[in-house]
Tab-separated table of C-alpha atoms and ligand atoms in Angstrom:
chain	number	residue	atom	x	y	z
C	1	MET	CA	1.768	12.275	25.687
C	2	ARG	CA	-0.557	9.360	25.190
C	3	ARG	CA	-2.934	8.912	28.367
C	4	ARG	CA	-3.330	4.985	29.819
C	5	VAL	CA	-6.339	4.850	31.513
C	6	GLY	CA	-4.811	2.941	35.046
C	7	LYS	CA	-7.472	-0.254	35.805
C	8	GLN	CA	-8.393	1.017	39.061
C	9	GLN	CA	-9.885	4.070	37.223
C	10	HIS	CA	-13.404	2.485	36.502
C	11	ARG	CA	-14.227	0.730	39.667
C	12	LEU	CA	-16.668	2.687	40.285
C	13	PHE	CA	-18.674	0.966	37.360
C	14	SER	CA	-18.281	-2.732	38.358
C	15	PRO	CA	-21.570	-4.290	38.971
C	16	ILE	CA	-19.866	-7.220	40.599
C	17	LYS	CA	-19.149	-6.388	45.027
C	18	HIS	CA	-18.160	-9.787	46.057
C	19	VAL	CA	-16.832	-12.669	43.538
C	20	GLN	CA	-17.150	-16.137	44.302
C	21	THR	CA	-14.368	-18.382	43.298
C	22	PRO	CA	-15.597	-22.259	42.716
C	23	PHE	CA	-13.905	-23.115	40.726
C	24	ILE	CA	-12.020	-26.578	40.436
C	25	ARG	CA	-8.304	-26.710	41.569
C	26	CYS	CA	-5.742	-28.231	39.287
C	27	SER	CA	-2.127	-27.815	38.331
C	28	SER	CA	0.383	-26.604	35.671
C	29	PRO	CA	3.331	-25.675	35.334
C	30	SER	CA	3.664	-22.900	34.564
C	31	HIS	CA	1.098	-20.983	35.897
C	32	PRO	CA	0.621	-20.585	39.988
C	33	LEU	CA	-2.712	-23.164	41.306
C	34	GLN	CA	-5.790	-20.715	40.807
C	35	PRO	CA	-6.727	-18.767	38.357
C	36	SER	CA	-5.864	-14.844	37.947
C	37	THR	CA	-9.013	-12.686	40.069
C	38	LYS	CA	-6.308	-9.415	39.398
C	39	TYR	CA	-9.128	-7.977	36.343
C	40	THR	CA	-12.341	-8.562	37.719
C	41	ALA	CA	-14.053	-5.177	37.683
C	42	VAL	CA	-14.678	-3.203	34.663
C	43	THR	CA	-12.104	-0.806	34.120
C	44	HIS	CA	-13.887	0.288	29.909
C	45	PRO	CA	-17.445	0.098	31.150
C	46	GLU	CA	-20.112	-0.280	27.561
C	47	ASP	CA	-23.776	0.749	29.621
C	48	SER	CA	-25.506	3.913	28.215
C	49	ALA	CA	-24.952	6.096	31.227
C	50	SER	CA	-21.456	5.960	31.248
C	51	LEU	CA	-20.946	7.049	27.150
C	52	LEU	CA	-19.725	10.556	26.268
C	53	PRO	CA	-22.745	13.111	24.467
C	54	THR	CA	-20.188	12.829	21.951
C	55	LEU	CA	-19.595	9.158	20.307
C	56	VAL	CA	-23.102	9.054	21.214
C	57	ARG	CA	-23.617	11.946	18.629
C	58	GLN	CA	-20.364	10.516	16.522
C	59	ILE	CA	-21.648	6.946	16.368
C	60	ALA	CA	-25.317	7.898	15.885
C	61	ARG	CA	-24.145	10.128	12.435
C	62	LEU	CA	-21.915	7.110	11.132
C	63	GLU	CA	-24.910	4.900	11.904
C	64	SER	CA	-27.196	6.946	10.077
C	65	CYS	CA	-24.903	6.732	6.286
C	66	THR	CA	-23.301	3.331	6.590
C	67	ALA	CA	-25.182	0.094	5.699
C	68	ASN	CA	-25.830	-1.499	8.859
C	69	THR	CA	-23.967	-4.933	8.505
C	70	TYR	CA	-21.882	-4.745	11.208
C	71	ALA	CA	-23.426	-5.191	14.779
C	72	ARG	CA	-20.675	-2.973	16.835
C	73	PRO	CA	-19.539	-1.676	20.310
C	74	PRO	CA	-19.957	1.695	20.747
C	75	LEU	CA	-15.978	1.583	20.555
C	76	ILE	CA	-13.868	4.057	17.737
C	77	PHE	CA	-10.158	3.389	17.724
C	78	THR	CA	-9.039	6.457	16.691
C	79	SER	CA	-4.782	4.705	16.673
C	80	GLY	CA	-2.448	2.898	18.018
C	81	ARG	CA	1.077	1.198	18.441
C	82	GLY	CA	1.826	-2.958	19.163
C	83	SER	CA	-0.723	-4.524	19.803
C	84	HIS	CA	-3.012	-1.880	21.698
C	85	LEU	CA	-5.788	0.155	20.293
C	86	TYR	CA	-6.769	3.391	21.266
C	87	THR	CA	-10.098	5.709	21.689
C	88	SER	CA	-9.925	9.760	22.054
C	89	HIS	CA	-13.787	9.729	23.408
C	90	PRO	CA	-13.186	8.969	25.955
C	91	SER	CA	-8.965	8.418	26.161
C	92	ARG	CA	-8.868	4.605	26.739
C	93	GLU	CA	-5.989	1.898	26.110
C	94	TYR	CA	-6.903	-1.569	24.727
C	95	LEU	CA	-4.844	-4.683	24.227
C	96	ASP	CA	-5.406	-6.008	21.336
C	97	PHE	CA	-6.031	-9.907	20.904
C	98	SER	CA	-7.410	-9.723	18.029
C	99	ALA	CA	-5.037	-8.210	15.833
C	100	GLY	CA	-8.247	-6.702	13.253
C	101	ILE	CA	-9.066	-10.235	13.249
C	102	ALA	CA	-5.930	-12.541	12.628
C	103	VAL	CA	-4.798	-9.389	10.123
C	104	ASN	CA	-1.658	-7.089	11.994
C	105	ALA	CA	0.856	-9.612	12.700
C	106	LEU	CA	3.296	-6.889	12.942
C	107	GLY	CA	1.066	-5.438	15.515
C	108	HIS	CA	-0.481	-1.939	15.036
C	109	ASN	CA	1.699	0.658	12.921
C	110	ASP	CA	4.668	-0.591	12.859
C	111	THR	CA	7.567	1.735	11.865
C	112	GLY	CA	9.432	-0.541	9.316
C	113	PHE	CA	6.194	-0.657	7.381
C	114	ILE	CA	4.616	3.064	7.694
C	115	ALA	CA	8.303	3.641	6.610
C	116	VAL	CA	7.294	1.250	3.165
C	117	MET	CA	5.137	2.311	2.631
C	118	ALA	CA	5.465	6.104	3.046
C	119	ASP	CA	8.912	5.422	0.392
C	120	GLN	CA	6.743	3.258	-2.093
C	121	VAL	CA	3.795	5.673	-1.944
C	122	GLY	CA	6.565	8.468	-2.992
C	123	SER	CA	7.783	6.234	-5.563
C	124	LEU	CA	4.351	4.341	-7.176
C	125	ALA	CA	1.175	3.476	-5.511
C	126	HIS	CA	0.093	1.900	-8.382
C	127	ALA	CA	0.532	1.837	-12.626
C	128	SER	CA	-2.224	-1.914	-12.528
C	129	ASN	CA	-1.878	-5.015	-14.304
C	130	VAL	CA	-1.524	-3.239	-17.944
C	131	TYR	CA	2.044	-3.560	-17.582
C	132	TRP	CA	4.542	-5.176	-14.811
C	133	ASN	CA	5.448	-3.908	-11.913
C	134	GLU	CA	9.136	-4.227	-10.092
C	135	TRP	CA	7.903	-6.080	-6.658
C	136	VAL	CA	4.956	-8.250	-7.584
C	137	GLY	CA	7.604	-10.819	-9.337
C	138	GLU	CA	9.352	-10.747	-5.767
C	139	LEU	CA	6.785	-11.240	-4.108
C	140	ALA	CA	5.742	-14.241	-5.986
C	141	SER	CA	8.921	-15.055	-5.939
C	142	LEU	CA	9.460	-15.178	-2.056
C	143	LEU	CA	5.904	-17.802	-1.404
C	144	VAL	CA	7.192	-19.644	-3.963
C	145	GLY	CA	10.816	-20.133	-1.863
C	146	LEU	CA	9.766	-19.851	1.283
C	147	THR	CA	7.068	-22.924	0.414
C	148	ILE	CA	9.894	-24.620	-0.783
C	149	ARG	CA	12.470	-24.024	2.232
C	150	GLU	CA	9.818	-24.334	5.022
C	151	GLY	CA	7.329	-27.398	3.154
C	152	GLY	CA	3.983	-26.760	1.482
C	153	LEU	CA	2.559	-27.955	-1.631
C	154	GLY	CA	3.777	-31.041	-2.225
C	155	PHE	CA	7.239	-29.868	-1.204
C	156	ALA	CA	8.921	-31.264	1.839
C	157	PRO	CA	10.920	-28.796	4.003
C	158	LYS	CA	13.730	-27.816	2.743
C	159	PRO	CA	15.234	-25.936	5.811
C	160	GLU	CA	19.059	-25.351	3.740
C	161	TYR	CA	16.949	-24.317	0.933
C	162	GLU	CA	18.890	-20.478	-0.465
C	163	PHE	CA	16.294	-18.540	-2.863
C	164	TYR	CA	17.095	-15.325	-2.021
C	165	ALA	CA	19.073	-14.342	-5.255
C	166	PRO	CA	18.939	-11.485	-6.959
C	167	LEU	CA	19.321	-10.543	-10.964
C	168	PRO	CA	20.397	-12.579	-13.184
C	169	ALA	CA	19.202	-15.650	-11.065
C	170	PRO	CA	16.191	-17.100	-11.556
C	171	ALA	CA	13.219	-16.856	-9.145
C	172	PRO	CA	12.600	-19.941	-7.435
C	173	THR	CA	9.936	-22.807	-9.613
C	174	GLY	CA	6.804	-25.128	-9.212
C	175	ALA	CA	3.772	-22.915	-8.119
C	176	LYS	CA	3.335	-19.904	-9.359
C	177	ALA	CA	1.574	-17.131	-7.487
C	178	PHE	CA	-1.526	-14.274	-8.351
C	179	ILE	CA	-2.050	-11.771	-6.318
C	180	SER	CA	-5.748	-10.767	-5.201
C	181	ASN	CA	-7.037	-7.932	-3.198
C	182	SER	CA	-8.667	-10.025	-0.263
C	183	GLY	CA	-9.242	-13.200	1.035
C	184	THR	CA	-12.633	-13.988	-0.676
C	185	GLU	CA	-11.265	-12.708	-3.986
C	186	ALA	CA	-8.592	-15.633	-3.470
C	187	ASN	CA	-11.024	-18.371	-3.119
C	188	GLU	CA	-13.094	-17.060	-5.631
C	189	GLY	CA	-10.051	-16.881	-8.468
C	190	ALA	CA	-8.876	-20.477	-6.834
C	191	LEU	CA	-12.669	-21.610	-8.120
C	192	LYS	CA	-11.837	-20.724	-10.831
C	193	PHE	CA	-8.997	-21.996	-11.283
C	194	VAL	CA	-10.208	-25.127	-10.499
C	195	ARG	CA	-12.729	-25.607	-12.659
C	196	LYS	CA	-11.253	-24.774	-15.653
C	197	TYR	CA	-8.427	-26.701	-15.093
C	198	GLY	CA	-10.816	-29.624	-13.944
C	199	LYS	CA	-12.606	-28.998	-16.923
C	200	GLU	CA	-9.471	-29.124	-19.068
C	201	LEU	CA	-8.778	-32.367	-18.005
C	202	TRP	CA	-11.741	-33.947	-17.913
C	203	ALA	CA	-11.465	-32.451	-21.638
C	204	ARG	CA	-8.420	-34.293	-22.271
C	205	ARG	CA	-9.590	-37.754	-20.737
C	206	THR	CA	-12.580	-38.248	-23.034
C	207	GLY	CA	-11.783	-36.662	-25.879
C	208	ARG	CA	-14.949	-34.535	-26.037
C	209	PRO	CA	-14.477	-30.853	-25.638
C	210	TRP	CA	-14.427	-28.775	-22.673
C	211	GLU	CA	-17.639	-27.263	-23.389
C	212	GLU	CA	-19.685	-29.981	-22.544
C	213	SER	CA	-17.382	-31.388	-19.230
C	214	THR	CA	-19.805	-32.593	-15.790
C	215	LYS	CA	-16.664	-32.161	-13.572
C	216	THR	CA	-17.233	-29.289	-12.123
C	217	ARG	CA	-18.677	-29.989	-8.554
C	218	PHE	CA	-16.712	-29.275	-5.403
C	219	LEU	CA	-16.992	-30.454	-2.279
C	220	CYS	CA	-16.442	-28.041	0.454
C	221	PHE	CA	-17.205	-28.789	4.604
C	222	GLU	CA	-19.797	-27.813	7.232
C	223	HIS	CA	-18.762	-24.989	9.861
C	224	ALA	CA	-16.221	-23.653	6.849
C	225	PHE	CA	-16.333	-20.164	6.175
C	226	HIS	CA	-14.594	-19.056	3.037
C	227	GLY	CA	-16.022	-15.830	2.323
C	228	ARG	CA	-18.457	-14.069	1.037
C	229	SER	CA	-18.813	-13.147	-2.609
C	230	MET	CA	-21.348	-15.678	-4.887
C	231	GLY	CA	-18.646	-18.999	-5.631
C	232	ALA	CA	-16.416	-18.083	-2.208
C	233	LEU	CA	-20.195	-18.128	-0.257
C	234	SER	CA	-21.475	-21.545	-2.280
C	235	ALA	CA	-18.651	-23.088	-0.516
C	236	THR	CA	-19.810	-21.900	3.590
C	237	PRO	CA	-22.652	-23.701	4.125
C	238	ASN	CA	-23.702	-21.643	7.408
C	239	PRO	CA	-27.583	-20.977	6.388
C	240	LYS	CA	-27.355	-17.556	8.654
C	241	TYR	CA	-24.752	-16.206	5.612
C	242	GLN	CA	-26.497	-18.561	2.576
C	243	LYS	CA	-30.170	-18.192	2.533
C	244	PRO	CA	-31.119	-14.800	2.644
C	245	PHE	CA	-29.188	-14.906	-0.949
C	246	THR	CA	-30.235	-18.452	-2.859
C	247	PRO	CA	-29.706	-19.874	-5.922
C	248	LEU	CA	-26.166	-20.311	-4.757
C	249	VAL	CA	-23.673	-20.848	-7.761
C	250	PRO	CA	-24.605	-24.432	-8.043
C	251	GLY	CA	-22.773	-27.715	-7.842
C	252	PHE	CA	-20.887	-27.354	-4.456
C	253	ASP	CA	-21.298	-30.528	-1.644
C	254	VAL	CA	-21.108	-30.414	1.691
C	255	GLY	CA	-18.996	-32.953	3.915
C	256	THR	CA	-18.306	-33.181	7.629
C	257	LEU	CA	-14.570	-32.460	8.403
C	258	ASN	CA	-12.378	-35.048	9.794
C	259	ASP	CA	-15.312	-37.675	8.753
C	260	MET	CA	-14.281	-40.679	7.052
C	261	SER	CA	-17.574	-40.933	4.788
C	262	ALA	CA	-16.754	-37.321	3.535
C	263	VAL	CA	-14.301	-39.055	1.462
C	264	GLU	CA	-16.785	-41.090	-0.715
C	265	LEU	CA	-18.371	-37.466	-1.493
C	266	ILE	CA	-15.195	-36.928	-4.398
C	267	THR	CA	-16.356	-38.703	-7.590
C	268	GLU	CA	-15.163	-38.267	-11.057
C	269	ASP	CA	-17.324	-35.592	-11.732
C	270	HIS	CA	-15.270	-33.582	-8.491
C	271	CYS	CA	-13.373	-30.570	-9.668
C	272	GLY	CA	-11.663	-29.625	-6.663
C	273	VAL	CA	-12.319	-29.595	-2.563
C	274	ILE	CA	-11.998	-26.335	-0.471
C	275	VAL	CA	-10.854	-27.116	2.927
C	276	GLU	CA	-9.439	-24.775	5.817
C	277	PRO	CA	-6.388	-26.972	7.713
C	278	ILE	CA	-7.237	-24.599	11.246
C	279	GLN	CA	-11.011	-23.944	10.189
C	280	GLY	CA	-11.271	-19.993	11.791
C	281	GLU	CA	-15.020	-17.989	11.872
C	282	GLY	CA	-16.705	-21.959	11.929
C	283	GLY	CA	-14.790	-22.612	15.961
C	284	ILE	CA	-11.448	-22.911	15.730
C	285	PHE	CA	-11.130	-26.988	14.330
C	286	GLU	CA	-8.359	-28.621	13.322
C	287	CYS	CA	-8.333	-31.385	10.700
C	288	ASN	CA	-6.888	-34.417	11.109
C	289	VAL	CA	-3.825	-35.741	9.097
C	290	GLU	CA	-4.737	-38.651	8.773
C	291	TRP	CA	-8.534	-37.565	7.123
C	292	LEU	CA	-6.897	-35.045	5.190
C	293	GLU	CA	-4.401	-37.461	4.008
C	294	ALA	CA	-7.482	-39.928	2.416
C	295	ILE	CA	-9.200	-36.387	0.990
C	296	ARG	CA	-5.509	-36.149	-0.697
C	297	LYS	CA	-5.648	-39.588	-1.848
C	298	ARG	CA	-8.800	-39.919	-3.484
C	299	CYS	CA	-8.904	-36.204	-5.277
C	300	ASP	CA	-5.750	-37.936	-6.636
C	301	GLU	CA	-7.593	-40.876	-7.931
C	302	VAL	CA	-10.543	-38.938	-9.152
C	303	GLY	CA	-8.255	-36.208	-10.900
C	304	ALA	CA	-9.460	-33.227	-8.082
C	305	VAL	CA	-7.717	-30.118	-6.787
C	306	LEU	CA	-7.421	-29.687	-3.472
C	307	ILE	CA	-7.582	-26.826	-2.176
C	308	TYR	CA	-6.127	-25.626	1.538
C	309	ASP	CA	-7.992	-21.467	2.360
C	310	GLU	CA	-5.386	-20.766	4.497
C	311	ILE	CA	-6.317	-17.320	4.743
C	312	GLN	CA	-6.704	-17.400	8.375
C	313	CYS	CA	-4.446	-20.328	10.049
C	314	GLY	CA	-1.612	-19.282	7.309
C	315	LEU	CA	1.176	-17.425	7.380
C	316	TYR	CA	3.266	-18.385	10.096
C	317	ARG	CA	-0.010	-17.973	12.931
C	318	THR	CA	0.950	-21.760	13.558
C	319	GLY	CA	4.666	-21.440	14.070
C	320	THR	CA	5.378	-21.742	10.330
C	321	LEU	CA	4.552	-20.601	6.533
C	322	TRP	CA	1.706	-22.653	6.172
C	323	ALA	CA	-0.854	-24.478	8.827
C	324	HIS	CA	0.204	-27.800	6.739
C	325	SER	CA	4.064	-26.756	6.197
C	326	HIS	CA	5.168	-29.502	8.974
C	327	TYR	CA	1.866	-32.170	7.069
C	328	PRO	CA	3.466	-35.019	5.902
C	329	ILE	CA	3.360	-34.265	1.774
C	330	SER	CA	0.670	-36.774	2.005
C	331	ALA	CA	-1.295	-34.493	3.249
C	332	HIS	CA	-0.098	-31.484	1.075
C	333	PRO	CA	-2.606	-30.118	-1.100
C	334	ASP	CA	-1.748	-28.346	-5.072
C	335	ILE	CA	-3.511	-24.907	-3.836
C	336	VAL	CA	-2.976	-22.532	-1.133
C	337	THR	CA	-4.676	-19.637	-0.737
C	338	MET	CA	-4.337	-16.359	2.230
C	339	ALA	CA	-4.642	-13.191	3.180
C	340	LYS	CA	-5.041	-11.252	6.157
C	341	ALA	CA	-1.705	-11.333	8.002
C	342	LEU	CA	-0.005	-10.809	4.436
C	343	GLY	CA	-0.956	-7.044	4.327
C	344	ASN	CA	-0.305	-6.568	8.287
C	345	GLY	CA	-3.647	-4.123	7.113
C	346	TYR	CA	-3.406	-3.369	3.227
C	347	PRO	CA	-5.350	-5.303	2.260
C	348	ILE	CA	-4.403	-8.101	-0.254
C	349	GLY	CA	-4.763	-11.815	-1.076
C	350	GLY	CA	-3.090	-14.974	-2.679
C	351	ILE	CA	-3.279	-17.869	-5.001
C	352	LEU	CA	-0.564	-19.768	-4.429
C	353	VAL	CA	-1.163	-22.583	-7.054
C	354	LYS	CA	1.432	-25.413	-8.614
C	355	ASP	CA	2.726	-25.971	-11.632
C	356	HIS	CA	0.574	-28.090	-13.260
C	357	ILE	CA	-2.428	-26.567	-12.440
C	358	ALA	CA	-0.969	-22.063	-12.987
C	359	GLU	CA	-0.815	-24.020	-16.611
C	360	ALA	CA	-5.004	-23.640	-16.890
C	361	VAL	CA	-4.308	-20.187	-15.607
C	362	THR	CA	-4.045	-18.454	-18.938
C	363	ILE	CA	-3.762	-15.243	-20.252
C	364	GLY	CA	-7.891	-13.387	-19.714
C	365	SER	CA	-8.897	-16.126	-17.257
C	366	HIS	CA	-8.752	-14.124	-14.436
C	367	GLY	CA	-7.908	-10.607	-13.423
C	368	THR	CA	-8.161	-7.296	-11.588
C	369	THR	CA	-7.358	-4.301	-11.112
C	370	PHE	CA	-5.966	-3.490	-8.281
C	371	GLY	CA	-4.386	-7.313	-7.441
C	372	GLY	CA	-0.336	-7.053	-6.737
C	373	ASN	CA	-0.214	-3.443	-7.836
C	374	VAL	CA	3.204	-2.276	-6.456
C	375	LEU	CA	2.223	-0.640	-3.038
C	376	ALA	CA	0.446	-4.292	-2.002
C	377	ALA	CA	2.770	-6.287	-3.542
C	378	ARG	CA	6.036	-4.521	-1.930
C	379	LEU	CA	4.582	-4.532	1.860
C	380	ALA	CA	2.790	-7.990	0.910
C	381	HIS	CA	7.290	-8.641	0.613
C	382	TYR	CA	7.725	-6.865	3.315
C	383	VAL	CA	6.271	-8.239	5.982
C	384	LEU	CA	6.848	-11.876	5.105
C	385	THR	CA	10.422	-10.866	5.141
C	386	ARG	CA	9.716	-10.065	8.813
C	387	LEU	CA	7.643	-13.032	9.434
C	388	SER	CA	10.205	-14.910	8.480
C	389	ALA	CA	12.641	-14.124	9.955
C	390	PRO	CA	14.792	-16.753	12.543
C	391	SER	CA	14.664	-13.918	15.687
C	392	PHE	CA	10.630	-13.027	15.109
C	393	LEU	CA	9.498	-17.548	14.853
C	394	GLU	CA	11.993	-17.406	17.870
C	395	HIS	CA	9.877	-14.782	19.522
C	396	LEU	CA	6.650	-15.921	17.899
C	397	SER	CA	7.141	-19.239	19.862
C	398	LEU	CA	7.508	-18.340	22.883
C	399	VAL	CA	4.882	-16.222	22.640
C	400	THR	CA	2.305	-19.804	21.587
C	401	ASP	CA	3.971	-21.390	24.598
C	402	ALA	CA	2.681	-19.269	26.812
C	403	LEU	CA	-0.805	-19.391	25.645
C	404	SER	CA	-0.991	-22.336	25.787
C	405	ALA	CA	0.545	-22.850	29.462
C	406	ARG	CA	-2.406	-20.963	30.331
C	407	LEU	CA	-5.002	-22.503	27.881
C	408	SER	CA	-4.191	-25.937	29.045
C	409	PRO	CA	-5.158	-25.833	32.748
C	410	LEU	CA	-8.778	-23.431	31.326
C	411	PRO	CA	-11.340	-26.726	31.426
C	412	GLY	CA	-9.689	-27.877	34.432
C	413	TYR	CA	-10.500	-24.749	36.334
C	414	PHE	CA	-14.109	-24.016	34.871
C	415	PRO	CA	-15.768	-27.502	34.087
C	416	ALA	CA	-18.791	-25.885	33.968
C	417	LEU	CA	-18.419	-23.366	31.913
C	418	VAL	CA	-15.565	-24.133	29.662
C	419	SER	CA	-15.715	-27.070	27.121
C	420	SER	CA	-12.560	-27.588	25.486
C	421	VAL	CA	-9.388	-25.693	23.955
C	422	ARG	CA	-9.510	-25.715	19.996
C	423	GLY	CA	-6.300	-25.117	17.224
C	424	ARG	CA	-2.446	-24.638	17.686
C	425	GLY	CA	-0.298	-22.054	17.721
C	426	ALA	CA	-1.773	-17.662	17.897
C	427	ILE	CA	-5.384	-19.633	16.388
C	428	ARG	CA	-6.603	-21.364	19.493
C	429	GLY	CA	-10.234	-21.232	21.016
C	430	LEU	CA	-11.974	-21.724	23.688
C	431	GLY	CA	-15.089	-23.567	23.760
C	432	PHE	CA	-18.299	-22.893	26.124
C	433	HIS	CA	-20.787	-25.352	27.188
C	434	THR	CA	-23.700	-23.073	26.355
C	435	PRO	CA	-22.575	-21.318	23.243
C	436	GLU	CA	-23.812	-17.716	24.748
C	437	ASP	CA	-21.249	-17.868	27.256
C	438	ALA	CA	-18.104	-16.745	24.384
C	439	GLY	CA	-20.440	-13.328	23.163
C	440	LYS	CA	-20.546	-12.749	26.835
C	441	LEU	CA	-17.423	-13.661	27.772
C	442	VAL	CA	-16.058	-10.949	24.643
C	443	LYS	CA	-17.828	-8.214	25.945
C	444	MET	CA	-17.346	-9.086	29.326
C	445	ALA	CA	-12.663	-8.432	28.405
C	446	ARG	CA	-13.518	-5.381	26.407
C	447	GLU	CA	-15.234	-3.657	29.308
C	448	ARG	CA	-11.851	-4.547	31.307
C	449	GLY	CA	-9.738	-3.319	28.519
C	450	VAL	CA	-9.291	-6.600	26.308
C	451	LEU	CA	-10.297	-7.176	22.859
C	452	PHE	CA	-11.214	-11.170	22.004
C	453	LEU	CA	-13.869	-12.638	19.716
C	454	THR	CA	-16.121	-15.092	19.265
C	455	ALA	CA	-15.774	-17.896	16.541
C	456	GLY	CA	-18.987	-20.482	15.792
C	457	LYS	CA	-21.582	-21.179	17.985
C	458	ASP	CA	-19.311	-21.781	21.404
C	459	ALA	CA	-15.758	-20.788	21.492
C	460	VAL	CA	-13.722	-16.989	22.182
C	461	ARG	CA	-11.050	-16.779	20.089
C	462	PHE	CA	-7.276	-16.081	20.227
C	463	VAL	CA	-5.923	-14.264	17.724
C	464	PRO	CA	-2.853	-11.970	18.581
C	465	SER	CA	-0.812	-10.390	17.303
C	466	LEU	CA	1.988	-12.300	16.165
C	467	ASN	CA	4.722	-10.439	17.635
C	468	VAL	CA	2.684	-9.707	20.761
C	469	ALA	CA	4.481	-9.671	24.148
C	470	VAL	CA	5.257	-12.390	26.569
C	471	LYS	CA	3.460	-10.248	29.375
C	472	GLU	CA	0.965	-9.093	27.386
C	473	VAL	CA	-0.008	-12.771	26.175
C	474	GLU	CA	-0.377	-12.941	30.281
C	475	HIS	CA	-2.347	-9.567	30.777
C	476	ALA	CA	-4.934	-11.173	28.587
C	477	MET	CA	-4.954	-14.264	29.915
C	478	ASP	CA	-5.460	-12.987	33.549
C	479	VAL	CA	-8.382	-11.152	32.058
C	480	LEU	CA	-10.235	-13.964	30.905
C	481	GLU	CA	-9.366	-16.514	33.638
C	482	SER	CA	-10.802	-13.319	35.787
C	483	CYS	CA	-13.599	-13.190	33.814
C	484	LEU	CA	-14.726	-16.855	33.709
C	485	VAL	CA	-14.017	-16.582	37.453
C	486	VAL	CA	-17.401	-13.742	37.651
C	487	MET	CA	-18.919	-15.876	34.898
C	488	SER	CA	-18.408	-18.930	37.695
C	489	GLY	CA	-19.797	-16.757	40.459
C	490	GLU	CA	-22.782	-15.904	38.556
C	491	LYS	CA	-24.181	-19.379	38.060
C	492	THR	CA	-23.818	-21.050	41.091
A	529	LIG	C1	-10.861	-18.808	6.235
A	529	LIG	C2	-11.168	-17.745	5.516
A	529	LIG	N1	-11.564	-17.701	4.761
A	529	LIG	C3	-11.761	-16.524	3.669
A	529	LIG	C4	-11.894	-15.458	4.252
A	529	LIG	C5	-12.216	-14.257	3.811
A	529	LIG	O1	-11.372	-13.013	3.939
A	529	LIG	P1	-11.721	-11.455	3.215
A	529	LIG	O2	-12.758	-11.657	4.513
A	529	LIG	O3	-10.612	-11.242	3.189
A	529	LIG	O4	-12.305	-11.558	2.442
A	529	LIG	C6	-12.099	-15.420	5.701
A	529	LIG	C7	-12.123	-13.893	6.381
A	529	LIG	O5	-12.400	-13.893	7.516
A	529	LIG	C8	-11.182	-16.711	6.114
A	529	LIG	O6	-10.782	-16.327	7.829
C-alpha cells in the first residue's frame, strides 16, 4: 500500500510563523471572499538539511553521467496514478498540475492505456516504415475525421459528421497526416513540406526551375517556441536558445504577435508563416482571431502556407480538438502540428496537412525510422478516441470552469503580485509584476506538494491532465492562493 503523506507531516520545516494576509477582498460567484490560507506551511521541504542521504547519493550518481541540460529540483519520481506523482525517498505524494508539460492528458498510469500498450507490444511493436502497419492509417483517419467533425484546417464544424466506418468504407479525405516522434520533429517536417511546396508553387507561377526559387522565407513570432533542432530553433526567436548555436537556418523573419504591422512582413518571398494560436513556453499569450484572419488573408495573397503549432495548446486542451477549431475558417491554417498529449507520455508527434500541400510531399521527400510505428500509432489512436468522447469533454468543461473561477479573482486578491490571468481552457497562465516571483511560486507550491510550471519571463503555467478531478483543481488553487498569501506577507 502506498503511504500517503499528510499535509501536517513536515510542519516543523515551515519557516512561516505568522502569515499576514494583506490581500484586497473581492467577490467571485463560485469562491469565498478570501483566498485560501490552508497550505501556508511547507510540507515537502527541499532544503539540503531535509534531504535523505540516499537521495543525495542517487542524484550525485545521476549528475555524474548525464548531460547537464536541465536545472532540476531534488526529486526522483518513481510512480504515478491519475494526477498524482510519487517519490520513494522519502515517500511523498505530489499533485501534478503540469502533466509532464501538457503531455499526460489521461493522467499517469491510466489502466486502459497500459492495457492497449501491453496488447500491442505482445503482438508487434515496430517493423519500420518500409512496410504498412495496421494503425498509422487508422490514426490519420481519426485525425482527419475529427478535424472535419469539430472544425479546423479550413473545415467548418460538422457535428453530425460520422466517420468511424470500418473497411471497405473509405477514410475521410481533405487532409493527410505524417507521424513523427516529437513536437520538434513535427515542426521540422512542416517547415520542410512548406519550403518544398513554396518552391514548386514559385516554379509554376514563374515558369522557371524550382531550384532558382526565392520563395523560401518564413515568418515566426516573438516569444514563440517551436523546438530545438536547427530549423525549429530558427523559428524560436529567443536569444537564450538561439545565440550559442548560430549560424541558424537562413530565411526566418520575426514579427510581433497580435501586431497588425506583422502582416506586412509577409511578402512574395515567404513560403510560410508559423504561429502558436496560444503560445505555451513563451508565456501563455493568445492570438487575436482578427489578427489571425489578417495573417491568413495575407498568406493567401502571396501564396504562403500558414502553419499552426498546436503542440501544446491543441488536442482538446482548450475544450475542442484544435485551439483554432471554433475560429471562423478565415482564421484557419493549412497545416497543424501536434505532439505532447497525442501519446499521453509515449513519444509521438504529427503533421496534418491540407491535401493540396500534401501533394508536394512525395516519396523520399521526408522520412523517419520510428515515427508512426504500430505501437505509437495505436496508442495515439486510443488516446485520441478517449479525449474526443463526449463524456470526457463534459468533464473537461467542469474542470476548466472550476479553474477559471479560481484564477479570475487572483489579480484582484493580489494586485501587488499578480498582473494578469492568461490563456483559456486547460492552458492557463498567471502573470506576475516581478518576473522572479513566477519561479519562486513554483518552488513554494512544490514545497507544499503541488507541481506547477513557469512560462516565459513572468508567468506560472497551469496545464493539468485533462481528466484531473474538480477537487484536485480546488486543491491546486488552494495551494496557489496560500503561496500567494505567504508571498504577499513577505512583501509587506
Ligand atoms: C508549442 C510547442 N512547439 C514545439 C515544442 C517542441 O516539442 P518537443 O519537446 O516534443 O520536441 C513544444 C514543446 O514544449 C511546444 O510547446
